[in-house]
CSV table of N, CA and C in Angstrom, one decimal:
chain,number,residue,atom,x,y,z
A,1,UNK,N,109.4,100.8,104.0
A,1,UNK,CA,108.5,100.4,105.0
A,1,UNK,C,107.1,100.1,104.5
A,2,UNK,N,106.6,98.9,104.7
A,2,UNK,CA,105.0,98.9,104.5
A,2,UNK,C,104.2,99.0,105.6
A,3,UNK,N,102.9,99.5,105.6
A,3,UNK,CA,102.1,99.9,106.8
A,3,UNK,C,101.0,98.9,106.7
A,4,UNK,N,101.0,98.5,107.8
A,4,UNK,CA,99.8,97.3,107.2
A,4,UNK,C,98.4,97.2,108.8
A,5,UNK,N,97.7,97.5,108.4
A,5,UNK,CA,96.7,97.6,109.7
A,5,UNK,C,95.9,96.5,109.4
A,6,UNK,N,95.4,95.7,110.5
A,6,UNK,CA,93.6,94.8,110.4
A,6,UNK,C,93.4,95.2,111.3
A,7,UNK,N,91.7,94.4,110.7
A,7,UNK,CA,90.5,94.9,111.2
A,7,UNK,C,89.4,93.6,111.4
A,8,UNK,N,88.9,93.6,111.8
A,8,UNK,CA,87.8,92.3,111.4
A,8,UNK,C,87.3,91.1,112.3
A,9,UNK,N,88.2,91.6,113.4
A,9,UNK,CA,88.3,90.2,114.4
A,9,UNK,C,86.7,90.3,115.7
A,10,UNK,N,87.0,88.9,116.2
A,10,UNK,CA,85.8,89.3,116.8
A,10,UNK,C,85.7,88.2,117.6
A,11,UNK,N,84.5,88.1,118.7
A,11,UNK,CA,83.8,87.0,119.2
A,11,UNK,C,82.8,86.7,118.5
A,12,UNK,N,83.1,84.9,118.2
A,12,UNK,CA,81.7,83.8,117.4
A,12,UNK,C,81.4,83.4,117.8
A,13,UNK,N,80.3,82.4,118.0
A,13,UNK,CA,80.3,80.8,118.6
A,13,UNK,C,80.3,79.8,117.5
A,14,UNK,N,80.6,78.9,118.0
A,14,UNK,CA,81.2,77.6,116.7
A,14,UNK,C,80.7,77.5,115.7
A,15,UNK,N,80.9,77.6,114.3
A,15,UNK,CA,80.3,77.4,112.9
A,15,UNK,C,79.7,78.9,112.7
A,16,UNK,N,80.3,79.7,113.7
A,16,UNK,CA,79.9,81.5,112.9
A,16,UNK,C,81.2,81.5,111.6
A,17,UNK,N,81.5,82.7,111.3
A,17,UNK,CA,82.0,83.4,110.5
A,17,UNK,C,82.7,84.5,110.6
A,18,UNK,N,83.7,85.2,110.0
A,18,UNK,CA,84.3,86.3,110.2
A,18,UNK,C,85.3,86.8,109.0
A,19,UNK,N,85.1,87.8,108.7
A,19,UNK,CA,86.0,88.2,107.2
A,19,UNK,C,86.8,89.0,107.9
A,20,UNK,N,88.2,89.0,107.7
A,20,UNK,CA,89.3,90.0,108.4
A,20,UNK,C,89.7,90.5,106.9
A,21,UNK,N,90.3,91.6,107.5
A,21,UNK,CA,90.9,92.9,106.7
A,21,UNK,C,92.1,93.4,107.3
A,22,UNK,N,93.0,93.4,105.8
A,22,UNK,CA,93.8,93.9,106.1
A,22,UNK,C,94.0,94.9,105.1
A,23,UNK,N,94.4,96.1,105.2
A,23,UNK,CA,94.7,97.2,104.5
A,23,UNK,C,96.4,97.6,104.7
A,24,UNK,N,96.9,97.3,103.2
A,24,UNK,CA,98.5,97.8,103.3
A,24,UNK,C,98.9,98.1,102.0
A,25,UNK,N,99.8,98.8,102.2
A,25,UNK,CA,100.6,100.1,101.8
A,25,UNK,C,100.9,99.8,100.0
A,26,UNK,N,100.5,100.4,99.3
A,26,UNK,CA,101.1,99.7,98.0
A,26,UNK,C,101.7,99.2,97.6
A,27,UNK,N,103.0,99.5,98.4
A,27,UNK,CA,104.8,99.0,98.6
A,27,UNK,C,104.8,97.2,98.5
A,28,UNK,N,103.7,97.0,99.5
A,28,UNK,CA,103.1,95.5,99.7
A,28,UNK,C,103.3,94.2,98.9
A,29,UNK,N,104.3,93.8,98.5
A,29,UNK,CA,103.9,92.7,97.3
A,29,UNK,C,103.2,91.1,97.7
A,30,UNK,N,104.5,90.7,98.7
A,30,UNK,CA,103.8,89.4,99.2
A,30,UNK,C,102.9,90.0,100.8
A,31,UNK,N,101.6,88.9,100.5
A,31,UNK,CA,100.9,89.6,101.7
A,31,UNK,C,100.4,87.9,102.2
A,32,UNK,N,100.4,88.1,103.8
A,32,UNK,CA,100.3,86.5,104.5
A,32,UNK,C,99.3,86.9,106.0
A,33,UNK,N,98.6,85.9,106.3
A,33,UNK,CA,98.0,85.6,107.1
A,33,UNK,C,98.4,84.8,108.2
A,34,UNK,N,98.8,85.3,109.9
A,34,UNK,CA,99.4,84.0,110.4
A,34,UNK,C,98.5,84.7,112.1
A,35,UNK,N,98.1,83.3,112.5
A,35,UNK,CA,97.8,83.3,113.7
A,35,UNK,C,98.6,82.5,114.7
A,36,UNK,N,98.0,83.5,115.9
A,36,UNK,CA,99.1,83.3,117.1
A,36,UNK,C,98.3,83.3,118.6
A,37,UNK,N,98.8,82.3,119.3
A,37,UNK,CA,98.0,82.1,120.6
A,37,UNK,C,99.0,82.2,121.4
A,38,UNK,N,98.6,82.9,123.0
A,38,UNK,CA,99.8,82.8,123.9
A,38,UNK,C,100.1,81.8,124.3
A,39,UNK,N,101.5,82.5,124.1
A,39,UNK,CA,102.8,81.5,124.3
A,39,UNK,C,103.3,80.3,123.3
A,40,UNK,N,102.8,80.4,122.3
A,40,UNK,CA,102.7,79.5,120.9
A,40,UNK,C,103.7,80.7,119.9
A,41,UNK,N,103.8,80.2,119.3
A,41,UNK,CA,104.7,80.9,117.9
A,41,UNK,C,103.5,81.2,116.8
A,42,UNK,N,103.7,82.1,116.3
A,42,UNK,CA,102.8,82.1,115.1
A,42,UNK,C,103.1,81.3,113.9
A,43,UNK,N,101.6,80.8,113.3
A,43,UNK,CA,101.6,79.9,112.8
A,43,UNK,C,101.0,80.6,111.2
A,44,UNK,N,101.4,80.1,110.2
A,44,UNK,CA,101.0,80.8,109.2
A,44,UNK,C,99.5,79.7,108.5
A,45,UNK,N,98.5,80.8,108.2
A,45,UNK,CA,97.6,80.5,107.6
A,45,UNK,C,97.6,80.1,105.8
A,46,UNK,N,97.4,80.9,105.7
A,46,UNK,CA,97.7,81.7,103.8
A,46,UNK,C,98.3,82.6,103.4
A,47,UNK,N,98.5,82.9,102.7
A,47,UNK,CA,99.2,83.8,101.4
A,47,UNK,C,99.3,83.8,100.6
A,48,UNK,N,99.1,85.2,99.8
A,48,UNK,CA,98.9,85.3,98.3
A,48,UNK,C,100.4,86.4,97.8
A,49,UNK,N,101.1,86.0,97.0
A,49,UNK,CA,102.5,86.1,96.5
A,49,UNK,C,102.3,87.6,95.8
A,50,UNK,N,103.4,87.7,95.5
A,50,UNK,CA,103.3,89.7,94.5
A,50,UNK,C,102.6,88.6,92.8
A,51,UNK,N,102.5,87.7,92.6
A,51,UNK,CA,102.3,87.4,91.5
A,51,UNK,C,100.8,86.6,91.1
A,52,UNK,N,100.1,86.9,92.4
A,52,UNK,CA,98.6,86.5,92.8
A,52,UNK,C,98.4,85.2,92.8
A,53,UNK,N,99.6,84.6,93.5
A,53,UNK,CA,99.2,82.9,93.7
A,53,UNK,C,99.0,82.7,94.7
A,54,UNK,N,98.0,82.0,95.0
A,54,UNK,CA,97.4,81.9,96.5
A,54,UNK,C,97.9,80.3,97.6
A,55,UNK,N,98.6,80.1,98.5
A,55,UNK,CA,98.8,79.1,99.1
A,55,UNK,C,98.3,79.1,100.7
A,56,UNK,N,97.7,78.0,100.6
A,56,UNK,CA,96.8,77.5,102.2
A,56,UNK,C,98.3,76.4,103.0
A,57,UNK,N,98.4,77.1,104.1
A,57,UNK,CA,99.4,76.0,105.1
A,57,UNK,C,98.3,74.8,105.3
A,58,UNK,N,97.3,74.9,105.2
A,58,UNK,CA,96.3,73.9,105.4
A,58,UNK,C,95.4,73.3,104.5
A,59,UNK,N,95.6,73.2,103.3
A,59,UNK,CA,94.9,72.9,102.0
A,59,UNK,C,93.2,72.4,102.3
A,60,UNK,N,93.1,71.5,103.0
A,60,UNK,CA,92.3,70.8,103.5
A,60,UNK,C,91.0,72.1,103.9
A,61,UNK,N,91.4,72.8,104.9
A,61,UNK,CA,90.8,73.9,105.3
A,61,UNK,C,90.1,74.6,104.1
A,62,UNK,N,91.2,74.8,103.0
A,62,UNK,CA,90.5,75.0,101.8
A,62,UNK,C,89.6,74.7,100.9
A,63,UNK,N,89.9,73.8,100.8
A,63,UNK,CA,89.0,72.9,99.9
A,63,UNK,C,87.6,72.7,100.6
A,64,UNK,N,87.2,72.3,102.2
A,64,UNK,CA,86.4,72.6,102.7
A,64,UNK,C,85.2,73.7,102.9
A,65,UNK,N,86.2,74.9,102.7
A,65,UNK,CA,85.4,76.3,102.3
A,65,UNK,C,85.7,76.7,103.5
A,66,UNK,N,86.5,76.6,104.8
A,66,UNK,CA,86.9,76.7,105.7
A,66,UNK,C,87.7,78.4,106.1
A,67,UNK,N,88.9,78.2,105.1
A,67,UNK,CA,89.3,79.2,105.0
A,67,UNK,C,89.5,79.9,103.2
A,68,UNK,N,89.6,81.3,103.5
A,68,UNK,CA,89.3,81.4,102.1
A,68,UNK,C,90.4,82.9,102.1
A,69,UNK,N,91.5,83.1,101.3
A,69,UNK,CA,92.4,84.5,101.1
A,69,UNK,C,91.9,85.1,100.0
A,70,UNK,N,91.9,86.2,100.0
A,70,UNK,CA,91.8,86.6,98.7
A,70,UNK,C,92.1,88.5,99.0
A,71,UNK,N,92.1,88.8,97.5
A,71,UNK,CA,93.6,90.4,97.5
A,71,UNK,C,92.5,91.3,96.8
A,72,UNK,N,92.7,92.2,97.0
A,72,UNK,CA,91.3,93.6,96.5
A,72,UNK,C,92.8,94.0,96.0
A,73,UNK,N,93.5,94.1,94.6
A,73,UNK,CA,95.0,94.6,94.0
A,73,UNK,C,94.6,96.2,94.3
A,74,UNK,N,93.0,96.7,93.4
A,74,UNK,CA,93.1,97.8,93.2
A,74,UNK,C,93.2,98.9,94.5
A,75,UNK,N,92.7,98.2,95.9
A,75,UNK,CA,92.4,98.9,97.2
A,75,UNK,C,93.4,98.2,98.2
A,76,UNK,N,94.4,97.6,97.3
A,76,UNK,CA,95.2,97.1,98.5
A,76,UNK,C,94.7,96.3,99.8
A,77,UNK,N,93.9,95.4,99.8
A,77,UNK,CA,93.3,94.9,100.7
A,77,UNK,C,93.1,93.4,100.9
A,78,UNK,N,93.8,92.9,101.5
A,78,UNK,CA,93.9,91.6,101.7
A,78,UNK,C,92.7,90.8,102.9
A,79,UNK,N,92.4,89.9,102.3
A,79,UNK,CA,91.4,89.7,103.4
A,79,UNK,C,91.8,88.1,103.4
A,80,UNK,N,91.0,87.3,104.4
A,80,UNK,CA,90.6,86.6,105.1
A,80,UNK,C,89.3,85.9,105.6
A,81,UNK,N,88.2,84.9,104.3
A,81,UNK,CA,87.0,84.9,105.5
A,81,UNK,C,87.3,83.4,105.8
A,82,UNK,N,87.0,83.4,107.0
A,82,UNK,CA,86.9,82.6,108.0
A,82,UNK,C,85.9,81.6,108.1
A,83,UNK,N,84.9,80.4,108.0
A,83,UNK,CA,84.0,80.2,107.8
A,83,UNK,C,83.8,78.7,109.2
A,84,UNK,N,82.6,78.8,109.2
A,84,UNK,CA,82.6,77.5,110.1
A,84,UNK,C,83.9,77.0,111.2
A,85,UNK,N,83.8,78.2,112.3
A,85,UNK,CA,84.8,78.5,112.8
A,85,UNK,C,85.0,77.6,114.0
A,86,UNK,N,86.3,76.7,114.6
A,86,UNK,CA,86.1,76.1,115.9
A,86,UNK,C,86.7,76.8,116.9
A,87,UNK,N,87.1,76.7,118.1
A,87,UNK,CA,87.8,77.1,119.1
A,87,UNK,C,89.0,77.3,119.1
A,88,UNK,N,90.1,76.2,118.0
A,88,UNK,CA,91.2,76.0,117.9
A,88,UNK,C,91.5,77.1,116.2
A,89,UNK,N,90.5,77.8,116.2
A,89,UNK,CA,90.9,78.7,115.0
A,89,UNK,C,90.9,80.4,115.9
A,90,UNK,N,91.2,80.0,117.6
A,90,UNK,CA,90.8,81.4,118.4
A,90,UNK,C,92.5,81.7,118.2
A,91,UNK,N,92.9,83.0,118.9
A,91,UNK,CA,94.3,83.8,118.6
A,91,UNK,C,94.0,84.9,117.8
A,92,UNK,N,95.3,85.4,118.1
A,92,UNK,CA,95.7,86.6,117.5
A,92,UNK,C,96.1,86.3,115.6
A,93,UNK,N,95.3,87.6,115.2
A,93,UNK,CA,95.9,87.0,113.6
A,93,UNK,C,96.2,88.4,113.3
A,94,UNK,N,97.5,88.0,112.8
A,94,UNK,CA,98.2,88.7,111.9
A,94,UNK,C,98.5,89.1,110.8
A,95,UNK,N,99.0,89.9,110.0
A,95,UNK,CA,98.9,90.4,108.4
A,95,UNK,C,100.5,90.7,108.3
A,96,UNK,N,101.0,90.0,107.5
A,96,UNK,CA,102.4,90.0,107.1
A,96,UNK,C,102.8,90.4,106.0
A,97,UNK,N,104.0,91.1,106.1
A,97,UNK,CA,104.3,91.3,104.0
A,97,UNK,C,105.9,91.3,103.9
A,98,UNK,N,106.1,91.6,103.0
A,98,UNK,CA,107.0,91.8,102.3
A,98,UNK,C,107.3,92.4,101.0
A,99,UNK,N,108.2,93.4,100.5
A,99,UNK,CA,108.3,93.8,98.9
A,99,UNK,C,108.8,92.8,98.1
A,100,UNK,N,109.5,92.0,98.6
A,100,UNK,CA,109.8,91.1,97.7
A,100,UNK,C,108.1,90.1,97.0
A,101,UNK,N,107.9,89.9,95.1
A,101,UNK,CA,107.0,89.2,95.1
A,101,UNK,C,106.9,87.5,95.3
A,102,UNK,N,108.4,87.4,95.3
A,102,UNK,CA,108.4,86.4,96.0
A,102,UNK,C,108.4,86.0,97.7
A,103,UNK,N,107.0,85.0,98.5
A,103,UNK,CA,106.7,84.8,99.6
A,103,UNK,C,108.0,84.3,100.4
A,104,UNK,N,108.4,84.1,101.5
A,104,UNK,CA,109.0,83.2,102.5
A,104,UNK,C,107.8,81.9,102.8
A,105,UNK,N,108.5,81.1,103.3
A,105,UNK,CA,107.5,79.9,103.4
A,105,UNK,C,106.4,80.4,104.3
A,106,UNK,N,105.3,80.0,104.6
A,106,UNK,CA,104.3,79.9,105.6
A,106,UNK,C,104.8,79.7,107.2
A,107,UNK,N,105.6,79.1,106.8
A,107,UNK,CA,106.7,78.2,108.0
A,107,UNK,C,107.7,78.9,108.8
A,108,UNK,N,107.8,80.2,107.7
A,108,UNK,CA,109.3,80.7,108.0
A,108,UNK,C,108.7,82.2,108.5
A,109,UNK,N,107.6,82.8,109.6
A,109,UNK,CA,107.4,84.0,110.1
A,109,UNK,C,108.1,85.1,110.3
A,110,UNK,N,109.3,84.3,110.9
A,110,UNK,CA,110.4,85.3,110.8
A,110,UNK,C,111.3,86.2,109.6
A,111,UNK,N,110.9,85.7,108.7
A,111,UNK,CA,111.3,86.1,107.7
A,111,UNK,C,110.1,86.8,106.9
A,112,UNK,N,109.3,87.3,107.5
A,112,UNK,CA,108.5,88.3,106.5
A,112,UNK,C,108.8,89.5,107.8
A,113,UNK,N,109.2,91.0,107.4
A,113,UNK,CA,109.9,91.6,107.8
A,113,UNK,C,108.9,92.9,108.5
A,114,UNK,N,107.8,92.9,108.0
A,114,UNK,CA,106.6,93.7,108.0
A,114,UNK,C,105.0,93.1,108.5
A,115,UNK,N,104.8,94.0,109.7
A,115,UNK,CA,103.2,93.3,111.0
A,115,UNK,C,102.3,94.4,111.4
A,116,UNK,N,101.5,93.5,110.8
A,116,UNK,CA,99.9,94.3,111.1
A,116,UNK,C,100.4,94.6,112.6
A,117,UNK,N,99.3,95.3,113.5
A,117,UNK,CA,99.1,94.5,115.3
A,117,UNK,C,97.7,93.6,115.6
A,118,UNK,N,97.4,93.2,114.7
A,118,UNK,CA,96.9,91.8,114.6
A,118,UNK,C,95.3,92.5,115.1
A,119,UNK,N,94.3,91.4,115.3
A,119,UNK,CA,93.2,91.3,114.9
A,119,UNK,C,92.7,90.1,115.7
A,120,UNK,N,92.0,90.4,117.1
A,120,UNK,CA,91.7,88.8,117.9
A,120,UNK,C,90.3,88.2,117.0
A,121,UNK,N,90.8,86.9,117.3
A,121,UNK,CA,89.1,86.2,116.8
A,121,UNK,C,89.8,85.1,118.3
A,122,UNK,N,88.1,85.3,118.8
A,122,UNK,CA,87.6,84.3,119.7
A,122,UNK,C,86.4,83.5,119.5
A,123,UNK,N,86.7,82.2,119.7
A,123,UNK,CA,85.5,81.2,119.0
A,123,UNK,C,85.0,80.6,120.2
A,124,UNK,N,83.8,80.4,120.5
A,124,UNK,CA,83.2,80.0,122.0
A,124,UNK,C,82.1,79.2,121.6
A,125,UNK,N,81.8,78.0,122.6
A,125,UNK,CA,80.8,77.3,122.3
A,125,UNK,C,79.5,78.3,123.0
């Protein structure tokens, strides 16, 4: 079993900021980021692998400075910051894992077996 809690969410208005946290269990290898709006399926953000490779479902976002993952190994803590935030980055976000260090796709939600209870970010003009 991995335990995985976040933290970090919030109300912004457009082009604020927000760093999310997640805190999980050592057990933890692959750890992922996916947001979810009702009635939408969750949609995967990022992920960083048991082998500290990091992949953006949105590259673009990345390179931008948009979104940004990154893994605290020694405190187990996976984070999230958020940067220059629009409306369409609002929803529930989630913290995923798995023991295996190998990820499931970004694509493939259902297949990470292990859930934060997520963490709202609301973006408002």
């Amino acid at each position: 079993q991995v335990h995985l809690a976040e933290s970090g969410g919030g109300s912004v208005q457009i082009d604020g900021s927000l760093r999310l946290s997640c805190v999980a269990s050592s057990n933890a290898a692959c750890l992922a980021w996916f947001r979810q709006v009702p009635g939408e399926e969750r949609v995967g953000v990022a992920r960083v692998d048991g082998f500290g490779v990091e992949l953006y479902a949105n590259d673009g976002d990345f390179q931008a400075g948009r979104t940004i993952i990154s893994k605290d190994n020694a405190r187990s803590i996976l984070y999230l910051q958020l940067n220059n935030l629009k409306p369409e980055d609002s929803g529930m976000h989630y913290c995923a894992a798995t023991t295996s260090r190998v990820c499931p796709a970004l694509s493939r939600w259902f297949d990470y077996p292990f859930w934060g209870q997520g963490t709202s970010v609301t973006v408002s003009s």
